XYZ file of C-alpha atoms in Angstrom:
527
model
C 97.274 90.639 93.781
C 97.113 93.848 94.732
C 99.354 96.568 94.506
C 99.701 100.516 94.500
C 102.824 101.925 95.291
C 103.896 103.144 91.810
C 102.529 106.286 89.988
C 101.551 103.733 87.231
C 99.260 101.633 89.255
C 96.432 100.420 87.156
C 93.301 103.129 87.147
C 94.968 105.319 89.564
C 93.791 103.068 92.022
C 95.756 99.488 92.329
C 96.750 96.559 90.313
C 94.591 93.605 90.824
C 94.205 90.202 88.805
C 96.820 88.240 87.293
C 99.564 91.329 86.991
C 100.824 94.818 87.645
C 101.576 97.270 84.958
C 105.100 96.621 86.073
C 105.347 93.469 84.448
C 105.552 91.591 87.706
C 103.074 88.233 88.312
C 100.677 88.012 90.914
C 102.815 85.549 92.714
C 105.830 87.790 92.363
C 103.158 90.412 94.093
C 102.602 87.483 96.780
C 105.957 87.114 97.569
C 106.873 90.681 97.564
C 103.950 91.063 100.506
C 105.690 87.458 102.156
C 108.308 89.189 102.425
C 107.731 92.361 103.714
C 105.496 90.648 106.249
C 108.738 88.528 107.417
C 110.508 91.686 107.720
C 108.008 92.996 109.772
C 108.102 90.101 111.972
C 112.102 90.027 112.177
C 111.716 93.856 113.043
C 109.422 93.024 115.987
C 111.964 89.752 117.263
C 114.779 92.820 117.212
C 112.754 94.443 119.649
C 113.493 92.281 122.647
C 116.375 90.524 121.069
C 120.070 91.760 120.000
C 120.689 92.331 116.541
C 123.590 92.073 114.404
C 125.688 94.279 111.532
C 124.166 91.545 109.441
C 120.435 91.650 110.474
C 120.776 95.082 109.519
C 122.236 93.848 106.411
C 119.005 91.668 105.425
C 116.992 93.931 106.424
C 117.829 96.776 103.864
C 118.420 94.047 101.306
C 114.517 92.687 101.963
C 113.265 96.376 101.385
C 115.366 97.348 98.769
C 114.241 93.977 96.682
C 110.820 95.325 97.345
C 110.880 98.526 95.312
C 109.269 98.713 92.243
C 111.000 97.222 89.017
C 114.157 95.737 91.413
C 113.620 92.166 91.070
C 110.858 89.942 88.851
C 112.422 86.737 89.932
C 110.281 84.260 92.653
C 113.386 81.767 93.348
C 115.278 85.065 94.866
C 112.578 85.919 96.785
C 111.589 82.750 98.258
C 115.414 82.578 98.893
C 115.722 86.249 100.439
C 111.929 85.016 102.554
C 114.019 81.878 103.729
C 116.954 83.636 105.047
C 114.753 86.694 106.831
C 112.523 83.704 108.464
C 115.843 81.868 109.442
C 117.268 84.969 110.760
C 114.197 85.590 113.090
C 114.448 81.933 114.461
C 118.216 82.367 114.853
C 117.466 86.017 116.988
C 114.797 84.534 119.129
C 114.685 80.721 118.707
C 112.486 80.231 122.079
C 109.626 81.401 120.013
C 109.286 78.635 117.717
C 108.781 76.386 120.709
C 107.150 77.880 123.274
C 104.356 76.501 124.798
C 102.257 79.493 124.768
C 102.528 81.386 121.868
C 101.761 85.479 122.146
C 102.134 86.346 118.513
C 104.636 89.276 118.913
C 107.549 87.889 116.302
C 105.037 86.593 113.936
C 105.175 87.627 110.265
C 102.466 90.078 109.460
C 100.540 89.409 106.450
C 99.976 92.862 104.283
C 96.269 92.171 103.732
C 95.638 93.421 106.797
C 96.783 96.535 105.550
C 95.315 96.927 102.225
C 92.256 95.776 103.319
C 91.869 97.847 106.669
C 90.576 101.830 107.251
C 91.819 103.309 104.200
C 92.760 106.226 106.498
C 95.181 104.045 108.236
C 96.409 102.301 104.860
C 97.330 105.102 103.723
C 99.498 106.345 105.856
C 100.907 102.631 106.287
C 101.658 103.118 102.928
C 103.782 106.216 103.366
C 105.898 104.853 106.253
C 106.349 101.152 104.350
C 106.873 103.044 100.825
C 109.293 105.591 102.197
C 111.542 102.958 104.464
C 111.782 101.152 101.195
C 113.092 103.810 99.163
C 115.126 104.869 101.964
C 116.809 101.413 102.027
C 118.382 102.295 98.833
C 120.171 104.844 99.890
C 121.275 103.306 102.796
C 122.006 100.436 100.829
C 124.207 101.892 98.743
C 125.942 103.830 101.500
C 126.581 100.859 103.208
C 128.595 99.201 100.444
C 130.820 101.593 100.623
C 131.299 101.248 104.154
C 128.901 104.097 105.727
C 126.295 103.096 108.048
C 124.513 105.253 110.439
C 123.083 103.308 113.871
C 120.131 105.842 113.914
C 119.149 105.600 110.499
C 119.431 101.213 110.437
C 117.676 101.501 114.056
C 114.606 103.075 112.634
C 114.104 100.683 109.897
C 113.336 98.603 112.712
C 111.097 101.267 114.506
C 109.134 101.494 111.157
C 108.396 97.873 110.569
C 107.259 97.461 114.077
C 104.942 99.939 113.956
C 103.145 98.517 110.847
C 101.636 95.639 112.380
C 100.252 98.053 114.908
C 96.953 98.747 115.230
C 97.442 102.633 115.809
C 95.426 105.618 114.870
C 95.971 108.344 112.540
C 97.264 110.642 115.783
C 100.367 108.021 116.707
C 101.044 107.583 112.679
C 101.376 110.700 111.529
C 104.679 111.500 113.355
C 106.004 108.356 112.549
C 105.139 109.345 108.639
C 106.906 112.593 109.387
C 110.279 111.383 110.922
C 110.360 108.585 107.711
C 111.607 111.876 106.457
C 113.630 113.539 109.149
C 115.577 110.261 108.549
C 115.815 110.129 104.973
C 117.325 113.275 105.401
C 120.278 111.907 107.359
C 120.517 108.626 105.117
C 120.859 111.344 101.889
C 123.613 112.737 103.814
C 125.359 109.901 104.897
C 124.974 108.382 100.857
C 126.398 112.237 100.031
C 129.202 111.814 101.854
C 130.324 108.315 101.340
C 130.210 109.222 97.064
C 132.493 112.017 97.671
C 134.973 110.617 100.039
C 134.928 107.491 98.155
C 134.676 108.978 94.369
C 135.470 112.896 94.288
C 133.372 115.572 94.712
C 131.220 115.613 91.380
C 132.696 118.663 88.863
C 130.089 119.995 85.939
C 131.357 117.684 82.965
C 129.681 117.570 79.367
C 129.250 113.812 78.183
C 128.562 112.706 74.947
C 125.282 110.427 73.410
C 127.360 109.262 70.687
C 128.627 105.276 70.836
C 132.332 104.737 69.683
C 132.638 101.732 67.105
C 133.893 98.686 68.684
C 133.186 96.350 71.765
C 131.027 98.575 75.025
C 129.297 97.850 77.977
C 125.815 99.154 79.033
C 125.899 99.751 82.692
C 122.380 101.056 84.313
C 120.957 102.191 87.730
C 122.558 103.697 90.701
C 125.231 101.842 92.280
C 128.434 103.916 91.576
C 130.548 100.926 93.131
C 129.611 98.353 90.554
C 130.651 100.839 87.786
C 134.163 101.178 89.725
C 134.641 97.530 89.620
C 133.655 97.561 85.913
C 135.730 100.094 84.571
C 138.559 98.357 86.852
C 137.750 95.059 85.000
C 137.765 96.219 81.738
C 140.565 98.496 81.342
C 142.842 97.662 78.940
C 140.442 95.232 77.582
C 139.364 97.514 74.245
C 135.990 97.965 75.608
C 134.391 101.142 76.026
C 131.587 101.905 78.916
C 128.632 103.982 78.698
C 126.246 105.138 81.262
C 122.727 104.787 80.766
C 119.588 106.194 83.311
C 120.504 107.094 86.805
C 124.563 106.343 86.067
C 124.880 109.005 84.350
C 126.419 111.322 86.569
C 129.195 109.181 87.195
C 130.712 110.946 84.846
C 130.817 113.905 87.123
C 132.914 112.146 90.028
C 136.808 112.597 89.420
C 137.628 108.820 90.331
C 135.358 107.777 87.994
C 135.890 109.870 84.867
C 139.655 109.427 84.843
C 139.107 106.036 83.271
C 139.206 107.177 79.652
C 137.379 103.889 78.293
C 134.242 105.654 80.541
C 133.281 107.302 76.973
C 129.309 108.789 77.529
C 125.658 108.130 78.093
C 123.481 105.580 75.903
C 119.720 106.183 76.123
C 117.113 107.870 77.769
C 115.376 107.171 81.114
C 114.336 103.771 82.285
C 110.870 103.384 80.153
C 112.604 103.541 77.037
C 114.769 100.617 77.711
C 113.168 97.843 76.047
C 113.415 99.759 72.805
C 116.773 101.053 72.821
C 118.222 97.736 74.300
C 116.321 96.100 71.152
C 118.679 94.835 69.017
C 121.722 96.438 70.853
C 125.159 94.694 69.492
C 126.271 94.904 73.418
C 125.260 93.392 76.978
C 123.574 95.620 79.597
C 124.484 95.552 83.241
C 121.972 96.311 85.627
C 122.786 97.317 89.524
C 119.745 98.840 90.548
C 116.020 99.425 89.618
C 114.844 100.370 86.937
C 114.616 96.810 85.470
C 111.342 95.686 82.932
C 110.258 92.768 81.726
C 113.063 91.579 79.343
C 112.313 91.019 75.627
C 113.520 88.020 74.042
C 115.595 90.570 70.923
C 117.657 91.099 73.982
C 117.530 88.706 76.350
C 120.670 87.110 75.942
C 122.742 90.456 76.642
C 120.998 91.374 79.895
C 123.132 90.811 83.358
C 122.108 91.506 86.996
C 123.761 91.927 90.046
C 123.094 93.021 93.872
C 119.435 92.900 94.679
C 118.069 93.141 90.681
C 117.175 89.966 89.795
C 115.079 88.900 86.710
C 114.820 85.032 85.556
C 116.681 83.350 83.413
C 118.981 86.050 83.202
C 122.879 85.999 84.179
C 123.371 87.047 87.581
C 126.192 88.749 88.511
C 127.076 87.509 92.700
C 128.735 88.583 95.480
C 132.232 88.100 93.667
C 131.672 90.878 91.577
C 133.238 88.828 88.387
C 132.370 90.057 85.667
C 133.826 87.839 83.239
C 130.774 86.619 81.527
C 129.852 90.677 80.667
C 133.323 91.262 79.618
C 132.968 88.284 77.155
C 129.484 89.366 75.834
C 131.075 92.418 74.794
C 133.841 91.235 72.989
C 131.903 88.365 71.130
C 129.460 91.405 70.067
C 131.843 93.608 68.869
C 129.795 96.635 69.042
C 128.933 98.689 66.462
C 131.246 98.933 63.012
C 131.157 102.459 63.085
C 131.147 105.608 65.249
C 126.918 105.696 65.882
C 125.325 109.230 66.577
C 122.391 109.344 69.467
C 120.690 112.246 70.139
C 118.185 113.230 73.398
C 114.740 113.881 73.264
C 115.293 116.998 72.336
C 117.430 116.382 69.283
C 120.663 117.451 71.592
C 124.099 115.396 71.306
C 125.238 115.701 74.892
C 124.461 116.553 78.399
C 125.971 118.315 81.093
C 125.794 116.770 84.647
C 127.910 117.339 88.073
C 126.474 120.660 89.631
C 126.019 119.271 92.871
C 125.993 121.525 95.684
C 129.847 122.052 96.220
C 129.822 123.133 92.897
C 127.117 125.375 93.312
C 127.705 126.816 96.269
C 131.498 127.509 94.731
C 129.308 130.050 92.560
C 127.135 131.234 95.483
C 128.593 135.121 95.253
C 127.604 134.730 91.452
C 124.377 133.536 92.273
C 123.334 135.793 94.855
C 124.860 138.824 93.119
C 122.570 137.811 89.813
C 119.630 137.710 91.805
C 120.197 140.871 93.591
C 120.819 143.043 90.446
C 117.448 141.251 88.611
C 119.372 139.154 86.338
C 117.711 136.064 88.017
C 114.037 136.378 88.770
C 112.792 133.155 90.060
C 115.021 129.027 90.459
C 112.802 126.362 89.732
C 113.572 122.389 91.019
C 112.404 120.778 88.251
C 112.837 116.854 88.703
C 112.153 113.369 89.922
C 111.207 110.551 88.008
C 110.508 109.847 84.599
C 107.694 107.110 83.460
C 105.562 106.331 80.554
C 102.328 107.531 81.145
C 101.269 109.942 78.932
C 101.385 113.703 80.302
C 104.980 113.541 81.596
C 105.824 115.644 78.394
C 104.457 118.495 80.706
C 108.251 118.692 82.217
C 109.468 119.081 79.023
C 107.260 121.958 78.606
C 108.071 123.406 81.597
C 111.474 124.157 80.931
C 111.073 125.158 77.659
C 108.245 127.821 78.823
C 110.423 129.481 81.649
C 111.112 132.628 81.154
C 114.840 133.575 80.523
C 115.562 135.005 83.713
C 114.948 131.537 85.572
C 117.551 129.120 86.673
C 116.515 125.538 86.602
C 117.874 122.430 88.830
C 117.784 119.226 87.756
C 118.196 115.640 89.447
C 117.055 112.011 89.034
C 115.900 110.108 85.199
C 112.862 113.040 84.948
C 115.873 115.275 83.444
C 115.724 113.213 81.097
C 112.683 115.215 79.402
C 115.052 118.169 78.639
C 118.261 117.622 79.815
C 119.675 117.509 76.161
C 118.382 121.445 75.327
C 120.503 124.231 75.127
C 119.050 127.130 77.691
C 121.341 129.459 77.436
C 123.151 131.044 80.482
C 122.752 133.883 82.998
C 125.464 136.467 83.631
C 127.627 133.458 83.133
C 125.649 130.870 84.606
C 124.093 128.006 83.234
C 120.181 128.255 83.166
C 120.018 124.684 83.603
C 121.958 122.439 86.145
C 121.572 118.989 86.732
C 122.670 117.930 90.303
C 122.861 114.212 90.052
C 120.496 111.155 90.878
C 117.426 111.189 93.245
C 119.517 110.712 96.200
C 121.290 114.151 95.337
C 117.873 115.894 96.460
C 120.190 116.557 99.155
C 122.439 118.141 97.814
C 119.404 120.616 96.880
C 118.317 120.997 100.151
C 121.686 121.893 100.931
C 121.342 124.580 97.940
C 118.582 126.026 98.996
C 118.953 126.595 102.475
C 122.581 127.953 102.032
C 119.983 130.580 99.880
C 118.244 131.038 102.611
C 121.270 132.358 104.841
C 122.752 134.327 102.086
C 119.121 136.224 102.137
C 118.125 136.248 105.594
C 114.317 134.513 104.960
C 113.276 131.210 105.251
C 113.086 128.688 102.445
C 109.705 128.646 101.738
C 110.280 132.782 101.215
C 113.064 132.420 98.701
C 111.726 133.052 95.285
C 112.273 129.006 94.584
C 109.675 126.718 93.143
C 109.663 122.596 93.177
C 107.535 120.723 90.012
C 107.937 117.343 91.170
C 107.641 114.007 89.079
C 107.388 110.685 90.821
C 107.013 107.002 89.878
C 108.258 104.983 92.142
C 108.924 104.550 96.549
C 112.677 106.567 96.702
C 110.230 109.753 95.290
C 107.692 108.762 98.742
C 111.076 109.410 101.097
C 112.692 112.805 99.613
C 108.752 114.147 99.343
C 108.429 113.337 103.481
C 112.052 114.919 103.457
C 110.915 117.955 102.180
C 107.639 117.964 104.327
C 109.878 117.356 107.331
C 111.962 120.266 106.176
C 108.479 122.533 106.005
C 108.886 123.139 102.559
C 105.326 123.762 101.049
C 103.754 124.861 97.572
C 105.187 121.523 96.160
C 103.502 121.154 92.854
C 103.717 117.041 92.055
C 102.680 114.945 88.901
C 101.600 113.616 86.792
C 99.169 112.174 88.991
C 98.875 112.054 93.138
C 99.762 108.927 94.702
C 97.176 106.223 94.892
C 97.569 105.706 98.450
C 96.795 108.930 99.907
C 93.331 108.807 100.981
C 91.089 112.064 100.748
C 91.477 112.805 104.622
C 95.458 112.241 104.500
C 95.679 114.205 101.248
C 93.776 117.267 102.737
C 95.904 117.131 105.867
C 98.918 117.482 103.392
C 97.164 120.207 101.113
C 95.702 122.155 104.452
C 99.646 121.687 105.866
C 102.221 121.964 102.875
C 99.844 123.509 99.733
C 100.939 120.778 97.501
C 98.936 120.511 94.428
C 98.946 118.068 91.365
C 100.479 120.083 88.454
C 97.955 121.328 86.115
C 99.472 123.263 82.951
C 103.032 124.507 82.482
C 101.127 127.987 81.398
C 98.951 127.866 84.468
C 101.649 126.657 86.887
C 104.208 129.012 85.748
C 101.412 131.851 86.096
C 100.929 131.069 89.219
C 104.513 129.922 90.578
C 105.559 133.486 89.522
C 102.757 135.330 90.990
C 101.506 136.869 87.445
């Protein structure tokens, strides 16, 4: 196998031989490439054939499968490869039996890729690796109804152009508007979570677990927690958020179910030892899934696109009975069960996403103006295990007092439980949401912009970056599209940037790896 598109990949470099750091097989690795490859070649059939709603479908189902920790499972993917390859016969069905074949629809097969000019791989890497973090977004957005014909179209346009044999001068734009669309796909995702849930409101949620019967629901899809909580009510079973759902608890048609009760765990590494021994199942809807241990095994349920075998899987119907069931034959815990955060703290605040920020714009402005706020640092992304990441933790802890810190995505998870005080009212630290809400600090930030009559990268506003996985490639070519520069990113640089496309990045947008908080700070603050 081979395989580099997490910020865990073996050496820095790639994981090779029998399996990735992620837990998944060789084969899985194999199939992951199959299928990526048929996408590629159902892409290129769309080019001179009409698609349909539900090509478009598949298609942001086939990336979305791909991402990192989303499904471990090689009878789903040989079932989502059968379905892709049937859906390219179905679109162009000549092909199979023409006489004289030209090679256009076939499937492309990825070792062409890894093992061409690493120049070119690289920035292969940073169109395929974006478009699949992208399809989550649009993913989600589209079960809930919102699609967007430019942003579904360029899937298409990015596949295609993969089993091209281009040079660095006809890739680089393409790299480029991966994020000019992710920007649009964040938007559309932003707006169908607040017409369809409530615009998000700052809310405190508790780490503590009631006694009795709960559910563990994990990842990103706000619409599977909808159905839960709808399933469950009046059922004497409490829910609890855990990773990226946690600021559900922020969206008014969420939170008014009052069996919704607060956030278990930590960020997604952590999982296999909190879910040890847990008297309650765990739903997953999205990545971050691991390798499941056997203390557990039996309480672990998938739906959507996560898929792990042996495990319970959750279908299209949405029933979920067999959760419900788990959680009453458990019974929870006896008693009321204190958790804490990293940090030692008992709850977290989430929901300042940027209506509710930009409510407090006057405040904001008006601190900075009289001193009172020297310097707003983005401090997020996502969280992992290698060692180093406690550097975010440090981060925050080191800012000076007179610095306002946004949040978003698991990496919060580092520090989201301390207490930083406030500023003329203000809370120093504000998380904004999940990954997807980077757009919401885009939005933030350039509405900054206005109220000061400079440009973004002017504003006295600094973004320390963590990344693990491909929906951290698409918002980082989001903010490149944007022009943002001085991007510091960790803990390590992406494994698929060659030297040549990394220096065109450093010589174009200053990022740098981060080095220490003491250092960075000194610097970030020009002291």
């Amino acid at each position: 196998m081979f395989c580099f598109q997490c910020e865990q990949t073996a050496g820095c470099t790639g994981c090779t031989g029998n399996a990735g750091v992620c837990g998944k097989t060789a084969k899985t690795a194999k199939l992951q490439d199959e299928l990526t490859g048929a996408l590629v070649g159902l892409a290129r059939a769309c080019s001179s054939n009409q698609k349909t709603a539900d090509t478009d479908s598949l298609i942001l189902e086939g990336l979305f499968t791909t991402i990192t920790n989303v499904s471990f499972n090689d009878e789903t993917l040989l079932d989502l490869l059968a379905r892709v390859n049937a859906e390219k016969n179905r679109i162009s069905p000549g092909c199979a039996a023409c006489a004289s074949p030209c090679g256009n629809t076939d499937n492309y097969h990825l070792e062409s890729m890894w093992e061409g000019d690493e120049d070119i791989r690289s920035l292969k890497s940073l169109i395929l690796f974006g478009i699949r973090g992208m399809s989550a977004y649009a993913y989600h957005a589209m079960i809930l109804g919102y699609t967007s014909d430019k942003v579904n179209n360029f899937f298409y346009k990015a596949l295609y152009v993969l089993a091209e044999d281009w040079g660095m001068e006809e890739l680089l734009p393409v790299v480029m508007e991966v994020g000019e669309v992710n920007l649009d796909c964040m938007e559309l995702l932003d707006r169908a979570n607040r017409e369809t849930f409530g615009t998000p409101e700052p809310t405190t949620v508790p780490l503590h677990v009631e006694k009795g019967p709960f559910i563990v629901i994990t990842g990103h899809d706000l619409y599977d927690l909808r159905l839960l909580l709808e399933q469950t009510e009046g059922k004497g079973i409490n829910v609890y958020t855990h990773g990226e759902m946690l600021p559900a608890h922020a969206y008014p048609e969420l939170k008014k179910y009052t069996h919704l009760k607060g956030n278990f765990g930590t960020a997604w590494q952590n999982q296999q030892k909190e879910f040890d021994n847990l008297p309650a199942p765990i739903l997953f809807t999205t990545n971050c899934l691991m390798p499941v241990k056997s203390s557990y095994a039996d309480r672990v349920f998938t739906t959507e696109v996560v898929s792990y075998p042996e495990m319970i899987h959750i279908g299209k119907d949405k029933d979920f009975t067999p959760v419900i069931e788990k959680a009453l034959a458990l019974g929870g815990f006896a008693e009321d069960t204190p958790f804490t955060g990293i940090n030692g703290g008992t709850s977290v605040t989430t929901g300042f996403g940027h209506n509710a920020i930009l409510g407090t714009a006057e405040q904001v402005v008006n601190a900075v103006k009289t001193g009172k706020i020297s310097h707003f640092f983005l401090v997020g992304g996502c969280d992992g295990a290698r060692p180093g990441r406690n550097y975010y933790t440090d981060f925050v802890k080191s800012a000076p007092d007179d610095t306002l810190i946004l949040t978003l995505a698991c990496g919060k998870y580092r520090f989201n439980d301390l207490d930083l005080g406030t500023i003329d009212g203000l809370p120093r630290l504000m998380d904004m949401g999940q990954c997807n809400d980077a757009y919401g600090a885009i939005k933030v930030a350039i509405a900054l912009a206005e109220a000061f009559d400079c440009q973004v990268n002017d504003l006295p506003l600094s973004m320390v970056l963590s990344w693990y996985e491909q929906k951290a490639v698409c918002i980082l070519l989001t903010l490149l599209h944007l022009g943002i520069k001085g991007i510091r990113l960790g803990p390590t640089l992406p494994a698929f940037l060659s030297p040549a496309v990394l220096g065109f990045l450093v010589d174009n947008y200053a990022i740098a790896p981060i080095s220490t908080p003491a250092e960075d700070l000194k610097t970030l603050l020009g002291k």
